Amino acid sequence: QVQLVESGGGVVQPGRSLRLSCAASGFTFSNYGIHWVRQAPGKGLEWMALISFDGSNQYYADSVKGRFTISRDNSNNTLFLQMNNLRPDDTAVYYCAREFRGSHAPNSCDFWGSGTMVTVSS
Amino acid sequence: QSALTQPHSVSGSPGQSVTISCTGTSSDIGGYHFVSWYRQCPGKTPQLIIYDVVKRPSGVPDRFSGSKSGNTASLSISGLQSDDEADFYCSSYSGSDTFGVLFGGGTKLTVL
């Protein structure tokens, strides 16, 4: 069955860096675009980034452009999010989510990981 | 990239119908047929329930339906059940200047 498992979250000081991973299984990872979406405690969903199936295209929300980098390793079925210069308002659960291929829309995700918590605090 | 606008909460009694609105602009909802809706039960991950404005993924009951008029999309839920209580989020592609994906702020559905 399709599984996405995030890891790498934790408590980090403002201005520091963190690298999240998302391990995929149960499907052909290299055929799918993958998103990062975050959810601050008690708040709504916020899209962060999308990487195309082959890694050739990356897209970012304005709030993280220049600070976060999405990448993937198709040989190891793993997605990454490098987060630099972290701020307190980056505190959230970070989900990876698979693009739904039944749609032409880039904003439909059919499988989500359970998330990894990132807390930015001094 | 501004978030889409949803009502903070809606409510209805079992068996009734409710509609949740999602308002954007001509650069997102109004400009594309790319609206999705997600349901998020407490402590759970989001579940895709509507895509391409009106389509339902396999396994989603036809009690859930989507529509769009101008810059506003809507999710309708008929025959409310107690376990429909959840947070609902709309999402749209935004292609104004650069590629973007927008979410609404979420709507809490309470079944009275």
PDB file of C-alpha atoms in Angstrom:
ATOM      1  CA  GLN A   1       0.000   0.000   0.000  1.00  0.00           C
ATOM      2  CA  VAL A   2       1.053   3.583  -0.571  1.00  0.00           C
ATOM      3  CA  GLN A   3       3.062   4.969   2.311  1.00  0.00           C
ATOM      4  CA  LEU A   4       4.763   8.290   2.892  1.00  0.00           C
ATOM      5  CA  VAL A   5       6.787   8.636   6.074  1.00  0.00           C
ATOM      6  CA  GLU A   6       8.288  11.958   7.061  1.00  0.00           C
ATOM      7  CA  SER A   7      11.253  12.352   9.409  1.00  0.00           C
ATOM      8  CA  GLY A   8      13.799  14.920  10.489  1.00  0.00           C
ATOM      9  CA  GLY A   9      11.620  17.254  12.518  1.00  0.00           C
ATOM     10  CA  GLY A  10      12.583  18.593  15.905  1.00  0.00           C
ATOM     11  CA  VAL A  11      13.286  21.710  17.922  1.00  0.00           C
ATOM     12  CA  VAL A  12      15.663  24.213  16.333  1.00  0.00           C
ATOM     13  CA  GLN A  13      16.741  27.756  17.149  1.00  0.00           C
ATOM     14  CA  PRO A  14      15.791  30.679  14.911  1.00  0.00           C
ATOM     15  CA  GLY A  15      18.219  31.168  12.068  1.00  0.00           C
ATOM     16  CA  ARG A  16      19.349  27.529  12.050  1.00  0.00           C
ATOM     17  CA  SER A  17      18.722  24.861   9.421  1.00  0.00           C
ATOM     18  CA  LEU A  18      16.878  21.551   9.281  1.00  0.00           C
ATOM     19  CA  ARG A  19      16.489  18.889   6.604  1.00  0.00           C
ATOM     20  CA  LEU A  20      13.284  16.896   6.367  1.00  0.00           C
ATOM     21  CA  SER A  21      12.937  13.573   4.576  1.00  0.00           C
ATOM     22  CA  CYS A  22       9.946  11.727   3.201  1.00  0.00           C
ATOM     23  CA  ALA A  23      10.380   8.017   2.492  1.00  0.00           C
ATOM     24  CA  ALA A  24       7.965   6.637  -0.089  1.00  0.00           C
ATOM     25  CA  SER A  25       6.869   3.055  -0.664  1.00  0.00           C
ATOM     26  CA  GLY A  26       4.082   1.085  -2.286  1.00  0.00           C
ATOM     27  CA  PHE A  27       4.119   2.967  -5.601  1.00  0.00           C
ATOM     28  CA  THR A  28       6.490   3.998  -8.378  1.00  0.00           C
ATOM     29  CA  PHE A  29       7.927   7.093  -6.733  1.00  0.00           C
ATOM     30  CA  SER A  30       9.630   8.356  -9.883  1.00  0.00           C
ATOM     31  CA  ASN A  31       6.267   8.715 -11.661  1.00  0.00           C
ATOM     32  CA  TYR A  32       4.787  11.271  -9.253  1.00  0.00           C
ATOM     33  CA  GLY A  33       5.205  14.879  -8.341  1.00  0.00           C
ATOM     34  CA  ILE A  34       5.353  15.373  -4.566  1.00  0.00           C
ATOM     35  CA  HIS A  35       4.348  18.349  -2.427  1.00  0.00           C
ATOM     36  CA  TRP A  36       5.365  19.653   0.976  1.00  0.00           C
ATOM     37  CA  VAL A  37       2.449  21.150   2.908  1.00  0.00           C
ATOM     38  CA  ARG A  38       2.608  22.436   6.466  1.00  0.00           C
ATOM     39  CA  GLN A  39       0.100  23.067   9.222  1.00  0.00           C
ATOM     40  CA  ALA A  40       0.891  25.312  12.163  1.00  0.00           C
ATOM     41  CA  PRO A  41      -0.603  24.202  15.514  1.00  0.00           C
ATOM     42  CA  GLY A  42      -4.356  24.783  15.446  1.00  0.00           C
ATOM     43  CA  LYS A  43      -4.141  26.428  12.029  1.00  0.00           C
ATOM     44  CA  GLY A  44      -4.937  25.580   8.431  1.00  0.00           C
ATOM     45  CA  LEU A  45      -2.969  23.988   5.625  1.00  0.00           C
ATOM     46  CA  GLU A  46      -0.281  25.971   3.830  1.00  0.00           C
ATOM     47  CA  TRP A  47       1.361  24.783   0.629  1.00  0.00           C
ATOM     48  CA  MET A  48       5.156  24.990   0.664  1.00  0.00           C
ATOM     49  CA  ALA A  49       6.638  23.410  -2.429  1.00  0.00           C
ATOM     50  CA  LEU A  50       6.205  20.966  -5.286  1.00  0.00           C
ATOM     51  CA  ILE A  51       8.795  18.977  -7.203  1.00  0.00           C
ATOM     52  CA  SER A  52       8.080  17.297 -10.523  1.00  0.00           C
ATOM     53  CA  PHE A  53       8.324  13.543 -10.967  1.00  0.00           C
ATOM     54  CA  ASP A  54      11.852  13.697 -12.322  1.00  0.00           C
ATOM     55  CA  GLY A  55      13.083  16.563 -10.168  1.00  0.00           C
ATOM     56  CA  SER A  56      13.545  18.904 -13.101  1.00  0.00           C
ATOM     57  CA  ASN A  57      11.049  21.498 -11.859  1.00  0.00           C
ATOM     58  CA  GLN A  58      10.561  22.944  -8.398  1.00  0.00           C
ATOM     59  CA  TYR A  59       7.947  25.433  -7.267  1.00  0.00           C
ATOM     60  CA  TYR A  60       7.734  27.345  -3.992  1.00  0.00           C
ATOM     61  CA  ALA A  61       5.381  29.454  -1.945  1.00  0.00           C
ATOM     62  CA  ASP A  62       6.494  33.064  -1.652  1.00  0.00           C
ATOM     63  CA  SER A  63       6.839  32.644   2.122  1.00  0.00           C
ATOM     64  CA  VAL A  64       9.703  30.148   1.755  1.00  0.00           C
ATOM     65  CA  LYS A  65      11.236  31.016  -1.596  1.00  0.00           C
ATOM     66  CA  GLY A  66      14.973  31.469  -1.183  1.00  0.00           C
ATOM     67  CA  ARG A  67      15.029  29.755   2.239  1.00  0.00           C
ATOM     68  CA  PHE A  68      13.657  26.262   1.511  1.00  0.00           C
ATOM     69  CA  THR A  69      14.812  23.825  -1.180  1.00  0.00           C
ATOM     70  CA  ILE A  70      12.858  20.783  -2.309  1.00  0.00           C
ATOM     71  CA  SER A  71      14.723  17.874  -3.875  1.00  0.00           C
ATOM     72  CA  ARG A  72      14.337  14.149  -4.465  1.00  0.00           C
ATOM     73  CA  ASP A  73      16.356  10.972  -4.862  1.00  0.00           C
ATOM     74  CA  ASN A  74      14.384   8.662  -7.136  1.00  0.00           C
ATOM     75  CA  SER A  75      16.897   5.873  -6.754  1.00  0.00           C
ATOM     76  CA  ASN A  76      16.094   5.762  -3.026  1.00  0.00           C
ATOM     77  CA  ASN A  77      12.427   6.795  -3.199  1.00  0.00           C
ATOM     78  CA  THR A  78      13.028   9.763  -0.936  1.00  0.00           C
ATOM     79  CA  LEU A  79      11.943  13.398  -0.951  1.00  0.00           C
ATOM     80  CA  PHE A  80      13.751  16.136   0.931  1.00  0.00           C
ATOM     81  CA  LEU A  81      13.094  19.636   2.202  1.00  0.00           C
ATOM     82  CA  GLN A  82      16.132  21.676   3.165  1.00  0.00           C
ATOM     83  CA  MET A  83      15.012  24.504   5.424  1.00  0.00           C
ATOM     84  CA  ASN A  84      17.447  27.344   6.096  1.00  0.00           C
ATOM     85  CA  ASN A  85      17.212  30.501   8.184  1.00  0.00           C
ATOM     86  CA  LEU A  86      14.261  29.126  10.096  1.00  0.00           C
ATOM     87  CA  ARG A  87      11.863  31.521  11.815  1.00  0.00           C
ATOM     88  CA  PRO A  88       9.396  30.979  14.675  1.00  0.00           C
ATOM     89  CA  ASP A  89       6.512  31.202  12.214  1.00  0.00           C
ATOM     90  CA  ASP A  90       7.896  28.139  10.415  1.00  0.00           C
ATOM     91  CA  THR A  91       6.739  26.088  13.422  1.00  0.00           C
ATOM     92  CA  ALA A  92       4.333  23.494  12.044  1.00  0.00           C
ATOM     93  CA  VAL A  93       3.694  19.889  11.164  1.00  0.00           C
ATOM     94  CA  TYR A  94       5.224  19.275   7.747  1.00  0.00           C
ATOM     95  CA  TYR A  95       3.485  16.789   5.456  1.00  0.00           C
ATOM     96  CA  CYS A  96       4.640  15.308   2.187  1.00  0.00           C
ATOM     97  CA  ALA A  97       1.784  14.523  -0.181  1.00  0.00           C
ATOM     98  CA  ARG A  98       1.594  12.697  -3.491  1.00  0.00           C
ATOM     99  CA  GLU A  99       0.169  14.386  -6.559  1.00  0.00           C
ATOM    100  CA  PHE A 100      -3.115  12.809  -7.675  1.00  0.00           C
ATOM    101  CA  ARG A 101      -2.606  11.636 -11.235  1.00  0.00           C
ATOM    102  CA  GLY A 102      -6.321  11.314 -11.900  1.00  0.00           C
ATOM    103  CA  SER A 103      -6.418  15.081 -12.289  1.00  0.00           C
ATOM    104  CA  HIS A 104      -4.668  17.578 -14.519  1.00  0.00           C
ATOM    105  CA  ALA A 105      -4.614  19.939 -11.559  1.00  0.00           C
ATOM    106  CA  PRO A 106      -1.331  20.362  -9.719  1.00  0.00           C
ATOM    107  CA  ASN A 107      -3.096  21.000  -6.402  1.00  0.00           C
ATOM    108  CA  SER A 108      -4.752  17.620  -5.825  1.00  0.00           C
ATOM    109  CA  CYS A 109      -3.004  15.211  -3.469  1.00  0.00           C
ATOM    110  CA  ASP A 110      -4.312  11.706  -2.905  1.00  0.00           C
ATOM    111  CA  PHE A 111      -1.923  10.354  -0.256  1.00  0.00           C
ATOM    112  CA  TRP A 112      -0.392  12.195   2.667  1.00  0.00           C
ATOM    113  CA  GLY A 113       2.204  11.222   5.201  1.00  0.00           C
ATOM    114  CA  SER A 114       1.465  11.535   8.906  1.00  0.00           C
ATOM    115  CA  GLY A 115       3.759  14.532   9.212  1.00  0.00           C
ATOM    116  CA  THR A 116       6.817  15.569  11.181  1.00  0.00           C
ATOM    117  CA  MET A 117       6.757  18.406  13.716  1.00  0.00           C
ATOM    118  CA  VAL A 118       9.186  21.295  13.415  1.00  0.00           C
ATOM    119  CA  THR A 119       9.446  23.746  16.283  1.00  0.00           C
ATOM    120  CA  VAL A 120      11.504  26.891  15.863  1.00  0.00           C
ATOM    121  CA  SER A 121      12.200  28.438  19.226  1.00  0.00           C
ATOM    122  CA  SER A 122      15.051  29.888  21.213  1.00  0.00           C
TER     123      SER A 122
ATOM    124  CA  GLN B   1      -0.237  34.438  -2.925  1.00  0.00           C
ATOM    125  CA  SER B   2      -3.141  35.168  -0.581  1.00  0.00           C
ATOM    126  CA  ALA B   3      -5.103  32.369   1.009  1.00  0.00           C
ATOM    127  CA  LEU B   4      -8.577  31.580  -0.243  1.00  0.00           C
ATOM    128  CA  THR B   5     -11.471  32.735   1.951  1.00  0.00           C
ATOM    129  CA  GLN B   6     -13.703  30.206   3.708  1.00  0.00           C
ATOM    130  CA  PRO B   7     -16.231  30.669   6.512  1.00  0.00           C
ATOM    131  CA  HIS B   8     -14.736  29.790   9.872  1.00  0.00           C
ATOM    132  CA  SER B   9     -17.557  27.379  10.703  1.00  0.00           C
ATOM    133  CA  VAL B  10     -20.811  25.888   9.468  1.00  0.00           C
ATOM    134  CA  SER B  11     -23.289  23.610  11.157  1.00  0.00           C
ATOM    135  CA  GLY B  12     -26.271  21.438  10.381  1.00  0.00           C
ATOM    136  CA  SER B  13     -28.436  18.727  11.840  1.00  0.00           C
ATOM    137  CA  PRO B  14     -28.258  15.071  10.822  1.00  0.00           C
ATOM    138  CA  GLY B  15     -29.934  14.536   7.476  1.00  0.00           C
ATOM    139  CA  GLN B  16     -29.693  18.178   6.473  1.00  0.00           C
ATOM    140  CA  SER B  17     -27.471  19.714   3.810  1.00  0.00           C
ATOM    141  CA  VAL B  18     -24.751  22.324   4.191  1.00  0.00           C
ATOM    142  CA  THR B  19     -22.659  24.310   1.746  1.00  0.00           C
ATOM    143  CA  ILE B  20     -19.168  25.649   2.324  1.00  0.00           C
ATOM    144  CA  SER B  21     -17.958  28.498   0.159  1.00  0.00           C
ATOM    145  CA  CYS B  22     -14.421  29.266  -0.947  1.00  0.00           C
ATOM    146  CA  THR B  23     -13.676  32.650  -2.496  1.00  0.00           C
ATOM    147  CA  GLY B  24     -10.619  33.538  -4.487  1.00  0.00           C
ATOM    148  CA  THR B  25      -9.818  35.710  -7.476  1.00  0.00           C
ATOM    149  CA  SER B  26      -9.692  35.541 -11.239  1.00  0.00           C
ATOM    150  CA  SER B  27      -6.047  34.467 -10.920  1.00  0.00           C
ATOM    151  CA  ASP B  28      -6.906  31.275  -9.096  1.00  0.00           C
ATOM    152  CA  ILE B  29     -10.431  29.893  -8.675  1.00  0.00           C
ATOM    153  CA  GLY B  30     -11.932  32.046 -11.402  1.00  0.00           C
ATOM    154  CA  GLY B  31      -9.193  31.376 -13.899  1.00  0.00           C
ATOM    155  CA  TYR B  32      -8.837  27.600 -13.757  1.00  0.00           C
ATOM    156  CA  HIS B  33     -10.899  24.471 -13.334  1.00  0.00           C
ATOM    157  CA  PHE B  34      -8.494  23.336 -10.628  1.00  0.00           C
ATOM    158  CA  VAL B  35     -10.337  23.443  -7.322  1.00  0.00           C
ATOM    159  CA  SER B  36      -9.917  20.647  -4.804  1.00  0.00           C
ATOM    160  CA  TRP B  37     -11.506  20.014  -1.433  1.00  0.00           C
ATOM    161  CA  TYR B  38     -10.047  18.108   1.497  1.00  0.00           C
ATOM    162  CA  ARG B  39     -11.582  16.759   4.677  1.00  0.00           C
ATOM    163  CA  GLN B  40      -9.426  16.571   7.787  1.00  0.00           C
ATOM    164  CA  CYS B  41     -10.804  14.691  10.763  1.00  0.00           C
ATOM    165  CA  PRO B  42      -9.346  15.567  14.180  1.00  0.00           C
ATOM    166  CA  GLY B  43      -5.829  14.221  14.541  1.00  0.00           C
ATOM    167  CA  LYS B  44      -5.840  12.827  11.017  1.00  0.00           C
ATOM    168  CA  THR B  45      -4.249  13.731   7.706  1.00  0.00           C
ATOM    169  CA  PRO B  46      -6.227  15.491   4.951  1.00  0.00           C
ATOM    170  CA  GLN B  47      -8.334  13.363   2.597  1.00  0.00           C
ATOM    171  CA  LEU B  48      -9.047  14.433  -0.983  1.00  0.00           C
ATOM    172  CA  ILE B  49     -12.811  14.466  -1.521  1.00  0.00           C
ATOM    173  CA  ILE B  50     -13.267  16.680  -4.612  1.00  0.00           C
ATOM    174  CA  TYR B  51     -10.901  17.493  -7.468  1.00  0.00           C
ATOM    175  CA  ASP B  52     -11.233  19.435 -10.721  1.00  0.00           C
ATOM    176  CA  VAL B  53     -14.108  21.399  -9.105  1.00  0.00           C
ATOM    177  CA  VAL B  54     -16.757  18.668  -9.422  1.00  0.00           C
ATOM    178  CA  LYS B  55     -15.113  15.221  -9.512  1.00  0.00           C
ATOM    179  CA  ARG B  56     -14.974  12.702  -6.656  1.00  0.00           C
ATOM    180  CA  PRO B  57     -12.124  10.245  -6.129  1.00  0.00           C
ATOM    181  CA  SER B  58     -13.077   6.616  -5.925  1.00  0.00           C
ATOM    182  CA  GLY B  59     -14.677   5.783  -2.584  1.00  0.00           C
ATOM    183  CA  VAL B  60     -15.996   9.255  -1.769  1.00  0.00           C
ATOM    184  CA  PRO B  61     -19.792   9.192  -1.332  1.00  0.00           C
ATOM    185  CA  ASP B  62     -21.937  11.191  -3.734  1.00  0.00           C
ATOM    186  CA  ARG B  63     -23.265  13.098  -0.725  1.00  0.00           C
ATOM    187  CA  PHE B  64     -20.248  15.320  -1.356  1.00  0.00           C
ATOM    188  CA  SER B  65     -20.427  17.553  -4.418  1.00  0.00           C
ATOM    189  CA  GLY B  66     -18.492  20.514  -5.732  1.00  0.00           C
ATOM    190  CA  SER B  67     -19.306  23.482  -7.912  1.00  0.00           C
ATOM    191  CA  LYS B  68     -17.922  26.833  -8.991  1.00  0.00           C
ATOM    192  CA  SER B  69     -19.315  30.175 -10.055  1.00  0.00           C
ATOM    193  CA  GLY B  70     -16.957  32.950 -10.977  1.00  0.00           C
ATOM    194  CA  ASN B  71     -14.316  33.328  -8.292  1.00  0.00           C
ATOM    195  CA  THR B  72     -16.197  31.255  -5.720  1.00  0.00           C
ATOM    196  CA  ALA B  73     -16.165  27.493  -5.333  1.00  0.00           C
ATOM    197  CA  SER B  74     -18.546  25.557  -3.131  1.00  0.00           C
ATOM    198  CA  LEU B  75     -18.658  22.195  -1.405  1.00  0.00           C
ATOM    199  CA  SER B  76     -22.080  20.775  -0.644  1.00  0.00           C
ATOM    200  CA  ILE B  77     -22.700  17.937   1.763  1.00  0.00           C
ATOM    201  CA  SER B  78     -26.125  16.328   1.815  1.00  0.00           C
ATOM    202  CA  GLY B  79     -27.610  13.864   4.275  1.00  0.00           C
ATOM    203  CA  LEU B  80     -25.349  15.035   7.100  1.00  0.00           C
ATOM    204  CA  GLN B  81     -24.029  12.334   9.393  1.00  0.00           C
ATOM    205  CA  SER B  82     -22.425  12.743  12.802  1.00  0.00           C
ATOM    206  CA  ASP B  83     -19.094  11.459  11.534  1.00  0.00           C
ATOM    207  CA  ASP B  84     -19.014  14.185   8.876  1.00  0.00           C
ATOM    208  CA  GLU B  85     -17.724  16.497  11.597  1.00  0.00           C
ATOM    209  CA  ALA B  86     -14.317  17.644  10.423  1.00  0.00           C
ATOM    210  CA  ASP B  87     -12.362  20.558   9.038  1.00  0.00           C
ATOM    211  CA  PHE B  88     -12.764  21.163   5.317  1.00  0.00           C
ATOM    212  CA  TYR B  89     -10.203  22.936   3.158  1.00  0.00           C
ATOM    213  CA  CYS B  90     -10.471  24.202  -0.389  1.00  0.00           C
ATOM    214  CA  SER B  91      -7.460  24.479  -2.653  1.00  0.00           C
ATOM    215  CA  SER B  92      -6.822  26.059  -6.020  1.00  0.00           C
ATOM    216  CA  TYR B  93      -4.046  26.378  -8.490  1.00  0.00           C
ATOM    217  CA  SER B  94      -2.848  29.953  -8.791  1.00  0.00           C
ATOM    218  CA  GLY B  95      -1.119  31.022 -11.956  1.00  0.00           C
ATOM    219  CA  SER B  96      -1.039  34.772 -11.580  1.00  0.00           C
ATOM    220  CA  ASP B  97       2.687  35.498 -11.827  1.00  0.00           C
ATOM    221  CA  THR B  98       4.237  32.196 -10.936  1.00  0.00           C
ATOM    222  CA  PHE B  99       3.082  28.691 -10.139  1.00  0.00           C
ATOM    223  CA  GLY B 100       1.297  28.460  -6.816  1.00  0.00           C
ATOM    224  CA  VAL B 101      -1.085  26.320  -4.833  1.00  0.00           C
ATOM    225  CA  LEU B 102      -3.456  28.055  -2.457  1.00  0.00           C
ATOM    226  CA  PHE B 103      -5.462  26.692   0.445  1.00  0.00           C
ATOM    227  CA  GLY B 104      -8.410  28.214   2.191  1.00  0.00           C
ATOM    228  CA  GLY B 105      -8.253  28.869   5.897  1.00  0.00           C
ATOM    229  CA  GLY B 106     -10.489  25.899   6.637  1.00  0.00           C
ATOM    230  CA  THR B 107     -14.088  25.483   7.751  1.00  0.00           C
ATOM    231  CA  LYS B 108     -15.123  23.573  10.844  1.00  0.00           C
ATOM    232  CA  LEU B 109     -18.272  21.533  10.201  1.00  0.00           C
ATOM    233  CA  THR B 110     -20.334  20.786  13.276  1.00  0.00           C
ATOM    234  CA  VAL B 111     -23.182  18.278  13.126  1.00  0.00           C
ATOM    235  CA  LEU B 112     -25.680  19.354  15.780  1.00  0.00           C
TER     236      LEU B 112
END
